[in-house]
Amino acid sequence: MDFILNAIQWSGAENIFSIGSFGIRYYSMCWLLAFVVSYILMSKVFKRERKTQDDLDRLTMYIFVGTILGARVGHCLFYEFDKYITQPWLMFLPFSNEGGEWRFTGFAGLASHGGAIGILIGLYLYAKKTKTDFLWIADRLLLVVPVAAAFIRIGNFMNSEIIGKVADPNLPWAVIFTKVDNTPRHPAQLYEALGYLVLSVILWVTYQKNSTPKKGLLFGIGLIGLFTIRFIMEFFKENQEAFEDTMFINMGQLLSVPFILAGLYLIFRPADTKTVK
């Protein structure tokens, strides 16, 4: 980073290292850290709740698969529907032939809302398979989801993607993403990451004060917090796709509304006195 004219010049750093067309990306590393840190935190929760290591490992597999598949399919359907509806198998190829040359790109395009849906499906299947109460496990999982989301947004920053809108050049933390243009912008990715970390602290404090809160409370707070942050942060971001320019609120905001409403329902629903794990 270089500080020039009060703006941070960020040239990006996609690869940690590369060999030919293959490389290990910082973005991929952030995803890996998201899962590793989440696993460590969940292991502490499971230990406190007297759940076994096998329970945690099984949950991890369901969530990992659900997150990746959901995020990928969500991006393709929400943001590039016309491209993938005629060739749906391309959703799952970690290669691109743009420019007539095949090269390894990983899954270029992942949507957080799709990831959220994938997590919920994975969580439902896990709860059904293990006969665990869905809301009980969802409450615990939401303790770590904001941390994982923060890592992913840091990865977006490293990639100079999901960039912010134009900012006042005198803003001390304005960033010029030199791989995109020479315009000072809001580092919206970092705003969002910070918001998720604050939310994580709120959820952990609530959990630590009462390890058996009303079922669905942490889940509800988490949904409201995650997607309210996402809704607000969209005002600081450039739209990801051209079709969003004609929308009153963009796709990210539109998709956030159902999750916020679901969170409100979970918080204000009558308490269920039956305890099931």
PDB file of C-alpha atoms in Angstrom:
ATOM      1  CA  MET A   1       0.000   0.000   0.000  1.00  0.00           C
ATOM      2  CA  ASP A   2       1.143   3.549  -0.733  1.00  0.00           C
ATOM      3  CA  PHE A   3      -0.400   6.728   0.662  1.00  0.00           C
ATOM      4  CA  ILE A   4      -0.709   9.294  -2.109  1.00  0.00           C
ATOM      5  CA  LEU A   5      -2.959  12.356  -2.070  1.00  0.00           C
ATOM      6  CA  ASN A   6      -4.599  11.150   1.169  1.00  0.00           C
ATOM      7  CA  ALA A   7      -5.841   7.935  -0.465  1.00  0.00           C
ATOM      8  CA  ILE A   8      -4.469   4.422  -0.003  1.00  0.00           C
ATOM      9  CA  GLN A   9      -3.235   2.968  -3.268  1.00  0.00           C
ATOM     10  CA  TRP A  10      -4.071  -0.739  -3.304  1.00  0.00           C
ATOM     11  CA  SER A  11      -2.806  -2.780  -6.224  1.00  0.00           C
ATOM     12  CA  GLY A  12      -4.249  -6.026  -4.919  1.00  0.00           C
ATOM     13  CA  ALA A  13      -2.554  -9.330  -4.330  1.00  0.00           C
ATOM     14  CA  GLU A  14      -4.493 -12.202  -5.878  1.00  0.00           C
ATOM     15  CA  ASN A  15      -1.944 -15.015  -5.559  1.00  0.00           C
ATOM     16  CA  ILE A  16       0.198 -16.080  -2.637  1.00  0.00           C
ATOM     17  CA  PHE A  17       2.239 -17.923  -5.252  1.00  0.00           C
ATOM     18  CA  SER A  18       1.612 -19.268  -8.753  1.00  0.00           C
ATOM     19  CA  ILE A  19       3.041 -21.919 -11.047  1.00  0.00           C
ATOM     20  CA  GLY A  20       2.003 -21.320 -14.628  1.00  0.00           C
ATOM     21  CA  SER A  21      -1.779 -20.861 -14.727  1.00  0.00           C
ATOM     22  CA  PHE A  22      -2.198 -22.475 -11.300  1.00  0.00           C
ATOM     23  CA  GLY A  23      -1.943 -20.390  -8.170  1.00  0.00           C
ATOM     24  CA  ILE A  24      -2.926 -20.326  -4.507  1.00  0.00           C
ATOM     25  CA  ARG A  25      -5.007 -17.212  -3.986  1.00  0.00           C
ATOM     26  CA  TYR A  26      -5.378 -15.041  -0.932  1.00  0.00           C
ATOM     27  CA  TYR A  27      -9.131 -15.241  -1.514  1.00  0.00           C
ATOM     28  CA  SER A  28      -9.005 -19.042  -1.305  1.00  0.00           C
ATOM     29  CA  MET A  29      -6.851 -18.778   1.799  1.00  0.00           C
ATOM     30  CA  CYS A  30      -9.431 -16.466   3.403  1.00  0.00           C
ATOM     31  CA  TRP A  31     -12.128 -19.050   2.705  1.00  0.00           C
ATOM     32  CA  LEU A  32      -9.926 -21.720   4.273  1.00  0.00           C
ATOM     33  CA  LEU A  33      -9.308 -19.542   7.333  1.00  0.00           C
ATOM     34  CA  ALA A  34     -13.055 -18.919   7.587  1.00  0.00           C
ATOM     35  CA  PHE A  35     -13.678 -22.646   7.945  1.00  0.00           C
ATOM     36  CA  VAL A  36     -10.669 -23.347  10.187  1.00  0.00           C
ATOM     37  CA  VAL A  37     -11.419 -20.528  12.645  1.00  0.00           C
ATOM     38  CA  SER A  38     -15.119 -21.433  12.635  1.00  0.00           C
ATOM     39  CA  TYR A  39     -14.228 -25.048  13.381  1.00  0.00           C
ATOM     40  CA  ILE A  40     -12.025 -24.027  16.323  1.00  0.00           C
ATOM     41  CA  LEU A  41     -14.729 -21.775  17.769  1.00  0.00           C
ATOM     42  CA  MET A  42     -17.434 -24.385  17.286  1.00  0.00           C
ATOM     43  CA  SER A  43     -15.254 -26.983  18.997  1.00  0.00           C
ATOM     44  CA  LYS A  44     -15.310 -24.758  22.094  1.00  0.00           C
ATOM     45  CA  VAL A  45     -19.104 -24.497  21.869  1.00  0.00           C
ATOM     46  CA  PHE A  46     -19.534 -28.240  21.418  1.00  0.00           C
ATOM     47  CA  LYS A  47     -17.231 -28.931  24.356  1.00  0.00           C
ATOM     48  CA  ARG A  48     -19.278 -26.586  26.526  1.00  0.00           C
ATOM     49  CA  GLU A  49     -22.500 -28.227  25.325  1.00  0.00           C
ATOM     50  CA  ARG A  50     -21.029 -31.729  25.871  1.00  0.00           C
ATOM     51  CA  LYS A  51     -21.300 -32.707  22.231  1.00  0.00           C
ATOM     52  CA  THR A  52     -18.855 -35.170  20.707  1.00  0.00           C
ATOM     53  CA  GLN A  53     -16.057 -34.592  18.212  1.00  0.00           C
ATOM     54  CA  ASP A  54     -17.933 -36.817  15.760  1.00  0.00           C
ATOM     55  CA  ASP A  55     -20.939 -34.481  15.996  1.00  0.00           C
ATOM     56  CA  LEU A  56     -18.740 -31.504  15.160  1.00  0.00           C
ATOM     57  CA  ASP A  57     -16.975 -33.232  12.275  1.00  0.00           C
ATOM     58  CA  ARG A  58     -20.266 -34.305  10.748  1.00  0.00           C
ATOM     59  CA  LEU A  59     -21.715 -30.794  11.099  1.00  0.00           C
ATOM     60  CA  THR A  60     -18.585 -29.340   9.496  1.00  0.00           C
ATOM     61  CA  MET A  61     -18.978 -31.517   6.399  1.00  0.00           C
ATOM     62  CA  TYR A  62     -22.649 -30.606   5.965  1.00  0.00           C
ATOM     63  CA  ILE A  63     -21.901 -26.897   6.339  1.00  0.00           C
ATOM     64  CA  PHE A  64     -18.819 -26.973   4.101  1.00  0.00           C
ATOM     65  CA  VAL A  65     -20.650 -28.623   1.215  1.00  0.00           C
ATOM     66  CA  GLY A  66     -23.763 -26.511   1.723  1.00  0.00           C
ATOM     67  CA  THR A  67     -21.787 -23.270   1.797  1.00  0.00           C
ATOM     68  CA  ILE A  68     -19.738 -23.915  -1.345  1.00  0.00           C
ATOM     69  CA  LEU A  69     -22.581 -25.325  -3.433  1.00  0.00           C
ATOM     70  CA  GLY A  70     -25.058 -22.727  -2.224  1.00  0.00           C
ATOM     71  CA  ALA A  71     -22.706 -19.807  -2.797  1.00  0.00           C
ATOM     72  CA  ARG A  72     -21.816 -20.991  -6.294  1.00  0.00           C
ATOM     73  CA  VAL A  73     -25.347 -21.803  -7.437  1.00  0.00           C
ATOM     74  CA  GLY A  74     -26.627 -18.618  -5.828  1.00  0.00           C
ATOM     75  CA  HIS A  75     -24.186 -16.445  -7.767  1.00  0.00           C
ATOM     76  CA  CYS A  76     -25.034 -18.144 -11.051  1.00  0.00           C
ATOM     77  CA  LEU A  77     -28.789 -17.861 -10.545  1.00  0.00           C
ATOM     78  CA  PHE A  78     -28.977 -14.449  -8.868  1.00  0.00           C
ATOM     79  CA  TYR A  79     -26.363 -12.559 -10.883  1.00  0.00           C
ATOM     80  CA  GLU A  80     -25.620 -14.448 -14.130  1.00  0.00           C
ATOM     81  CA  PHE A  81     -28.829 -16.344 -14.789  1.00  0.00           C
ATOM     82  CA  ASP A  82     -28.810 -15.845 -18.562  1.00  0.00           C
ATOM     83  CA  LYS A  83     -25.264 -17.178 -18.871  1.00  0.00           C
ATOM     84  CA  TYR A  84     -25.690 -20.354 -16.864  1.00  0.00           C
ATOM     85  CA  ILE A  85     -29.301 -21.355 -17.501  1.00  0.00           C
ATOM     86  CA  THR A  86     -28.368 -22.723 -20.941  1.00  0.00           C
ATOM     87  CA  GLN A  87     -25.138 -24.382 -19.718  1.00  0.00           C
ATOM     88  CA  PRO A  88     -25.755 -25.215 -16.045  1.00  0.00           C
ATOM     89  CA  TRP A  89     -22.807 -27.645 -15.835  1.00  0.00           C
ATOM     90  CA  LEU A  90     -20.431 -24.668 -16.116  1.00  0.00           C
ATOM     91  CA  MET A  91     -21.471 -23.672 -12.597  1.00  0.00           C
ATOM     92  CA  PHE A  92     -19.338 -26.452 -11.166  1.00  0.00           C
ATOM     93  CA  LEU A  93     -16.239 -26.219 -13.368  1.00  0.00           C
ATOM     94  CA  PRO A  94     -13.258 -24.517 -11.683  1.00  0.00           C
ATOM     95  CA  PHE A  95     -11.945 -23.570 -15.130  1.00  0.00           C
ATOM     96  CA  SER A  96     -12.683 -20.772 -17.569  1.00  0.00           C
ATOM     97  CA  ASN A  97     -12.222 -20.654 -21.338  1.00  0.00           C
ATOM     98  CA  GLU A  98     -12.748 -16.926 -21.724  1.00  0.00           C
ATOM     99  CA  GLY A  99     -10.487 -15.694 -24.492  1.00  0.00           C
ATOM    100  CA  GLY A 100     -10.367 -19.183 -26.012  1.00  0.00           C
ATOM    101  CA  GLU A 101      -7.843 -20.538 -23.490  1.00  0.00           C
ATOM    102  CA  TRP A 102      -8.755 -22.836 -20.625  1.00  0.00           C
ATOM    103  CA  ARG A 103      -7.237 -21.859 -17.305  1.00  0.00           C
ATOM    104  CA  PHE A 104      -7.798 -22.728 -13.663  1.00  0.00           C
ATOM    105  CA  THR A 105      -9.787 -19.979 -11.933  1.00  0.00           C
ATOM    106  CA  GLY A 106     -11.439 -21.767  -9.036  1.00  0.00           C
ATOM    107  CA  PHE A 107     -15.116 -20.986  -8.632  1.00  0.00           C
ATOM    108  CA  ALA A 108     -15.103 -17.421  -9.964  1.00  0.00           C
ATOM    109  CA  GLY A 109     -18.338 -16.099  -8.520  1.00  0.00           C
ATOM    110  CA  LEU A 110     -19.795 -16.919  -5.103  1.00  0.00           C
ATOM    111  CA  ALA A 111     -22.854 -15.252  -3.583  1.00  0.00           C
ATOM    112  CA  SER A 112     -23.223 -14.861   0.170  1.00  0.00           C
ATOM    113  CA  HIS A 113     -27.014 -15.150   0.003  1.00  0.00           C
ATOM    114  CA  GLY A 114     -26.679 -18.424  -1.868  1.00  0.00           C
ATOM    115  CA  GLY A 115     -24.149 -19.533   0.734  1.00  0.00           C
ATOM    116  CA  ALA A 116     -26.642 -18.677   3.491  1.00  0.00           C
ATOM    117  CA  ILE A 117     -29.336 -20.771   1.818  1.00  0.00           C
ATOM    118  CA  GLY A 118     -26.856 -23.613   1.366  1.00  0.00           C
ATOM    119  CA  ILE A 119     -25.908 -23.444   5.053  1.00  0.00           C
ATOM    120  CA  LEU A 120     -29.569 -23.598   6.091  1.00  0.00           C
ATOM    121  CA  ILE A 121     -30.172 -26.620   3.855  1.00  0.00           C
ATOM    122  CA  GLY A 122     -27.044 -28.322   5.183  1.00  0.00           C
ATOM    123  CA  LEU A 123     -28.102 -27.499   8.730  1.00  0.00           C
ATOM    124  CA  TYR A 124     -31.577 -28.940   8.141  1.00  0.00           C
ATOM    125  CA  LEU A 125     -30.136 -32.166   6.735  1.00  0.00           C
ATOM    126  CA  TYR A 126     -27.698 -32.447   9.643  1.00  0.00           C
ATOM    127  CA  ALA A 127     -30.458 -31.857  12.203  1.00  0.00           C
ATOM    128  CA  LYS A 128     -32.675 -34.455  10.526  1.00  0.00           C
ATOM    129  CA  LYS A 129     -29.880 -37.025  10.255  1.00  0.00           C
ATOM    130  CA  THR A 130     -28.696 -36.622  13.853  1.00  0.00           C
ATOM    131  CA  LYS A 131     -32.131 -35.908  15.341  1.00  0.00           C
ATOM    132  CA  THR A 132     -30.853 -32.579  16.668  1.00  0.00           C
ATOM    133  CA  ASP A 133     -33.248 -29.675  17.184  1.00  0.00           C
ATOM    134  CA  PHE A 134     -32.793 -27.346  14.208  1.00  0.00           C
ATOM    135  CA  LEU A 135     -33.108 -24.093  16.153  1.00  0.00           C
ATOM    136  CA  TRP A 136     -30.768 -25.310  18.880  1.00  0.00           C
ATOM    137  CA  ILE A 137     -27.941 -26.038  16.443  1.00  0.00           C
ATOM    138  CA  ALA A 138     -28.719 -22.937  14.354  1.00  0.00           C
ATOM    139  CA  ASP A 139     -28.310 -20.759  17.457  1.00  0.00           C
ATOM    140  CA  ARG A 140     -24.833 -22.188  18.037  1.00  0.00           C
ATOM    141  CA  LEU A 141     -23.755 -22.043  14.413  1.00  0.00           C
ATOM    142  CA  LEU A 142     -24.659 -18.341  14.154  1.00  0.00           C
ATOM    143  CA  LEU A 143     -21.960 -17.658  16.750  1.00  0.00           C
ATOM    144  CA  VAL A 144     -19.281 -18.357  14.137  1.00  0.00           C
ATOM    145  CA  VAL A 145     -20.928 -17.392  10.835  1.00  0.00           C
ATOM    146  CA  PRO A 146     -20.161 -13.633  11.182  1.00  0.00           C
ATOM    147  CA  VAL A 147     -16.464 -14.399  11.757  1.00  0.00           C
ATOM    148  CA  ALA A 148     -16.370 -16.533   8.611  1.00  0.00           C
ATOM    149  CA  ALA A 149     -18.161 -13.802   6.659  1.00  0.00           C
ATOM    150  CA  ALA A 150     -15.561 -11.255   7.816  1.00  0.00           C
ATOM    151  CA  PHE A 151     -12.718 -13.416   6.456  1.00  0.00           C
ATOM    152  CA  ILE A 152     -14.479 -13.711   3.101  1.00  0.00           C
ATOM    153  CA  ARG A 153     -14.907  -9.944   2.787  1.00  0.00           C
ATOM    154  CA  ILE A 154     -11.212  -9.505   3.566  1.00  0.00           C
ATOM    155  CA  GLY A 155     -10.584 -11.908   0.687  1.00  0.00           C
ATOM    156  CA  ASN A 156     -12.723  -9.696  -1.548  1.00  0.00           C
ATOM    157  CA  PHE A 157     -10.567  -6.734  -0.554  1.00  0.00           C
ATOM    158  CA  MET A 158      -7.408  -8.648  -1.426  1.00  0.00           C
ATOM    159  CA  ASN A 159      -8.912  -9.393  -4.856  1.00  0.00           C
ATOM    160  CA  SER A 160      -9.970  -5.763  -5.428  1.00  0.00           C
ATOM    161  CA  GLU A 161     -13.532  -6.954  -6.004  1.00  0.00           C
ATOM    162  CA  ILE A 162     -16.957  -5.886  -4.731  1.00  0.00           C
ATOM    163  CA  ILE A 163     -15.463  -2.409  -4.629  1.00  0.00           C
ATOM    164  CA  GLY A 164     -16.962   0.590  -2.884  1.00  0.00           C
ATOM    165  CA  LYS A 165     -18.485   3.686  -4.397  1.00  0.00           C
ATOM    166  CA  VAL A 166     -16.506   6.831  -5.058  1.00  0.00           C
ATOM    167  CA  ALA A 167     -15.411   8.545  -1.837  1.00  0.00           C
ATOM    168  CA  ASP A 168     -14.158  11.997  -0.920  1.00  0.00           C
ATOM    169  CA  PRO A 169     -10.417  12.006  -1.775  1.00  0.00           C
ATOM    170  CA  ASN A 170      -9.776  13.594   1.622  1.00  0.00           C
ATOM    171  CA  LEU A 171     -11.336  10.659   3.442  1.00  0.00           C
ATOM    172  CA  PRO A 172      -8.336   9.295   5.410  1.00  0.00           C
ATOM    173  CA  TRP A 173      -9.200   5.663   4.653  1.00  0.00           C
ATOM    174  CA  ALA A 174     -10.309   6.088   1.032  1.00  0.00           C
ATOM    175  CA  VAL A 175      -8.753   3.420  -1.186  1.00  0.00           C
ATOM    176  CA  ILE A 176      -7.723   3.570  -4.831  1.00  0.00           C
ATOM    177  CA  PHE A 177      -8.062   0.064  -6.273  1.00  0.00           C
ATOM    178  CA  THR A 178      -5.439   0.540  -8.971  1.00  0.00           C
ATOM    179  CA  LYS A 179      -6.398  -2.701 -10.743  1.00  0.00           C
ATOM    180  CA  VAL A 180      -9.839  -1.156 -11.321  1.00  0.00           C
ATOM    181  CA  ASP A 181      -9.284   2.578 -11.779  1.00  0.00           C
ATOM    182  CA  ASN A 182      -7.607   5.593 -10.187  1.00  0.00           C
ATOM    183  CA  THR A 183     -10.615   6.742  -8.189  1.00  0.00           C
ATOM    184  CA  PRO A 184     -10.670   6.978  -4.368  1.00  0.00           C
ATOM    185  CA  ARG A 185     -13.363   4.649  -3.066  1.00  0.00           C
ATOM    186  CA  HIS A 186     -14.887   3.437   0.169  1.00  0.00           C
ATOM    187  CA  PRO A 187     -13.236   0.174   1.295  1.00  0.00           C
ATOM    188  CA  ALA A 188     -16.718  -1.306   1.611  1.00  0.00           C
ATOM    189  CA  GLN A 189     -15.354  -4.827   1.998  1.00  0.00           C
ATOM    190  CA  LEU A 190     -13.561  -3.803   5.187  1.00  0.00           C
ATOM    191  CA  TYR A 191     -16.579  -1.866   6.479  1.00  0.00           C
ATOM    192  CA  GLU A 192     -18.619  -5.032   6.100  1.00  0.00           C
ATOM    193  CA  ALA A 193     -15.960  -7.246   7.690  1.00  0.00           C
ATOM    194  CA  LEU A 194     -15.786  -4.907  10.701  1.00  0.00           C
ATOM    195  CA  GLY A 195     -19.567  -4.958  11.040  1.00  0.00           C
ATOM    196  CA  TYR A 196     -19.576  -8.752  11.101  1.00  0.00           C
ATOM    197  CA  LEU A 197     -16.886  -8.862  13.771  1.00  0.00           C
ATOM    198  CA  VAL A 198     -18.900  -6.488  15.972  1.00  0.00           C
ATOM    199  CA  LEU A 199     -21.968  -8.691  15.455  1.00  0.00           C
ATOM    200  CA  SER A 200     -19.932 -11.741  16.450  1.00  0.00           C
ATOM    201  CA  VAL A 201     -18.975 -10.083  19.736  1.00  0.00           C
ATOM    202  CA  ILE A 202     -22.648  -9.280  20.444  1.00  0.00           C
ATOM    203  CA  LEU A 203     -23.686 -12.882  19.789  1.00  0.00           C
ATOM    204  CA  TRP A 204     -20.890 -14.339  21.929  1.00  0.00           C
ATOM    205  CA  VAL A 205     -21.670 -12.024  24.851  1.00  0.00           C
ATOM    206  CA  THR A 206     -25.353 -12.987  24.639  1.00  0.00           C
ATOM    207  CA  TYR A 207     -24.440 -16.668  24.575  1.00  0.00           C
ATOM    208  CA  GLN A 208     -21.912 -16.433  27.404  1.00  0.00           C
ATOM    209  CA  LYS A 209     -24.439 -14.704  29.656  1.00  0.00           C
ATOM    210  CA  ASN A 210     -26.950 -17.473  29.072  1.00  0.00           C
ATOM    211  CA  SER A 211     -25.895 -20.741  27.430  1.00  0.00           C
ATOM    212  CA  THR A 212     -29.553 -21.751  27.074  1.00  0.00           C
ATOM    213  CA  PRO A 213     -31.322 -18.682  25.611  1.00  0.00           C
ATOM    214  CA  LYS A 214     -34.767 -18.887  24.071  1.00  0.00           C
ATOM    215  CA  LYS A 215     -34.501 -21.231  21.116  1.00  0.00           C
ATOM    216  CA  GLY A 216     -34.022 -19.244  17.927  1.00  0.00           C
ATOM    217  CA  LEU A 217     -32.934 -16.043  19.696  1.00  0.00           C
ATOM    218  CA  LEU A 218     -29.287 -16.147  18.633  1.00  0.00           C
ATOM    219  CA  PHE A 219     -30.330 -17.373  15.201  1.00  0.00           C
ATOM    220  CA  GLY A 220     -32.731 -14.444  14.879  1.00  0.00           C
ATOM    221  CA  ILE A 221     -30.235 -11.854  16.113  1.00  0.00           C
ATOM    222  CA  GLY A 222     -27.649 -13.295  13.749  1.00  0.00           C
ATOM    223  CA  LEU A 223     -29.929 -13.157  10.711  1.00  0.00           C
ATOM    224  CA  ILE A 224     -31.029  -9.601  11.441  1.00  0.00           C
ATOM    225  CA  GLY A 225     -27.470  -8.479  12.118  1.00  0.00           C
ATOM    226  CA  LEU A 226     -25.851 -10.173   9.132  1.00  0.00           C
ATOM    227  CA  PHE A 227     -28.347  -9.048   6.566  1.00  0.00           C
ATOM    228  CA  THR A 228     -28.974  -5.578   7.980  1.00  0.00           C
ATOM    229  CA  ILE A 229     -25.227  -5.004   7.737  1.00  0.00           C
ATOM    230  CA  ARG A 230     -25.298  -6.358   4.186  1.00  0.00           C
ATOM    231  CA  PHE A 231     -28.312  -4.168   3.292  1.00  0.00           C
ATOM    232  CA  ILE A 232     -26.648  -1.009   4.620  1.00  0.00           C
ATOM    233  CA  MET A 233     -23.259  -1.787   3.104  1.00  0.00           C
ATOM    234  CA  GLU A 234     -24.798  -2.046  -0.362  1.00  0.00           C
ATOM    235  CA  PHE A 235     -25.230   1.746  -0.251  1.00  0.00           C
ATOM    236  CA  PHE A 236     -21.431   2.003  -0.146  1.00  0.00           C
ATOM    237  CA  LYS A 237     -20.775  -0.519  -2.952  1.00  0.00           C
ATOM    238  CA  GLU A 238     -20.875  -0.406  -6.694  1.00  0.00           C
ATOM    239  CA  ASN A 239     -23.518  -2.692  -8.175  1.00  0.00           C
ATOM    240  CA  GLN A 240     -22.075  -6.046  -9.180  1.00  0.00           C
ATOM    241  CA  GLU A 241     -24.103  -6.432 -12.371  1.00  0.00           C
ATOM    242  CA  ALA A 242     -25.416  -3.884 -14.876  1.00  0.00           C
ATOM    243  CA  PHE A 243     -29.055  -4.956 -14.483  1.00  0.00           C
ATOM    244  CA  GLU A 244     -28.974  -3.735 -10.869  1.00  0.00           C
ATOM    245  CA  ASP A 245     -28.589  -0.134 -12.040  1.00  0.00           C
ATOM    246  CA  THR A 246     -32.284  -0.062 -12.926  1.00  0.00           C
ATOM    247  CA  MET A 247     -33.446  -1.496  -9.575  1.00  0.00           C
ATOM    248  CA  PHE A 248     -34.794   0.595  -6.692  1.00  0.00           C
ATOM    249  CA  ILE A 249     -32.685  -1.499  -4.342  1.00  0.00           C
ATOM    250  CA  ASN A 250     -30.044  -3.814  -5.718  1.00  0.00           C
ATOM    251  CA  MET A 251     -30.054  -7.613  -5.735  1.00  0.00           C
ATOM    252  CA  GLY A 252     -28.005  -7.910  -2.543  1.00  0.00           C
ATOM    253  CA  GLN A 253     -30.491  -5.733  -0.667  1.00  0.00           C
ATOM    254  CA  LEU A 254     -33.529  -7.440  -2.160  1.00  0.00           C
ATOM    255  CA  LEU A 255     -32.251 -10.873  -1.154  1.00  0.00           C
ATOM    256  CA  SER A 256     -31.462  -9.631   2.373  1.00  0.00           C
ATOM    257  CA  VAL A 257     -35.054  -8.663   3.189  1.00  0.00           C
ATOM    258  CA  PRO A 258     -36.451 -12.223   3.666  1.00  0.00           C
ATOM    259  CA  PHE A 259     -33.603 -13.098   6.026  1.00  0.00           C
ATOM    260  CA  ILE A 260     -34.220  -9.967   8.116  1.00  0.00           C
ATOM    261  CA  LEU A 261     -37.940 -10.754   8.327  1.00  0.00           C
ATOM    262  CA  ALA A 262     -37.168 -14.336   9.339  1.00  0.00           C
ATOM    263  CA  GLY A 263     -34.872 -13.009  12.063  1.00  0.00           C
ATOM    264  CA  LEU A 264     -37.577 -10.715  13.405  1.00  0.00           C
ATOM    265  CA  TYR A 265     -40.020 -13.619  13.522  1.00  0.00           C
ATOM    266  CA  LEU A 266     -37.546 -15.782  15.442  1.00  0.00           C
ATOM    267  CA  ILE A 267     -36.925 -13.064  18.036  1.00  0.00           C
ATOM    268  CA  PHE A 268     -40.560 -12.192  18.672  1.00  0.00           C
ATOM    269  CA  ARG A 269     -42.095 -15.654  18.372  1.00  0.00           C
ATOM    270  CA  PRO A 270     -43.475 -17.145  21.609  1.00  0.00           C
ATOM    271  CA  ALA A 271     -40.833 -18.930  23.646  1.00  0.00           C
ATOM    272  CA  ASP A 272     -40.740 -22.715  23.301  1.00  0.00           C
ATOM    273  CA  THR A 273     -40.224 -24.128  26.766  1.00  0.00           C
ATOM    274  CA  LYS A 274     -39.355 -27.584  25.471  1.00  0.00           C
ATOM    275  CA  THR A 275     -35.595 -28.158  25.414  1.00  0.00           C
ATOM    276  CA  VAL A 276     -34.341 -30.511  22.728  1.00  0.00           C
ATOM    277  CA  LYS A 277     -30.745 -31.094  21.638  1.00  0.00           C
TER     278      LYS A 277
END
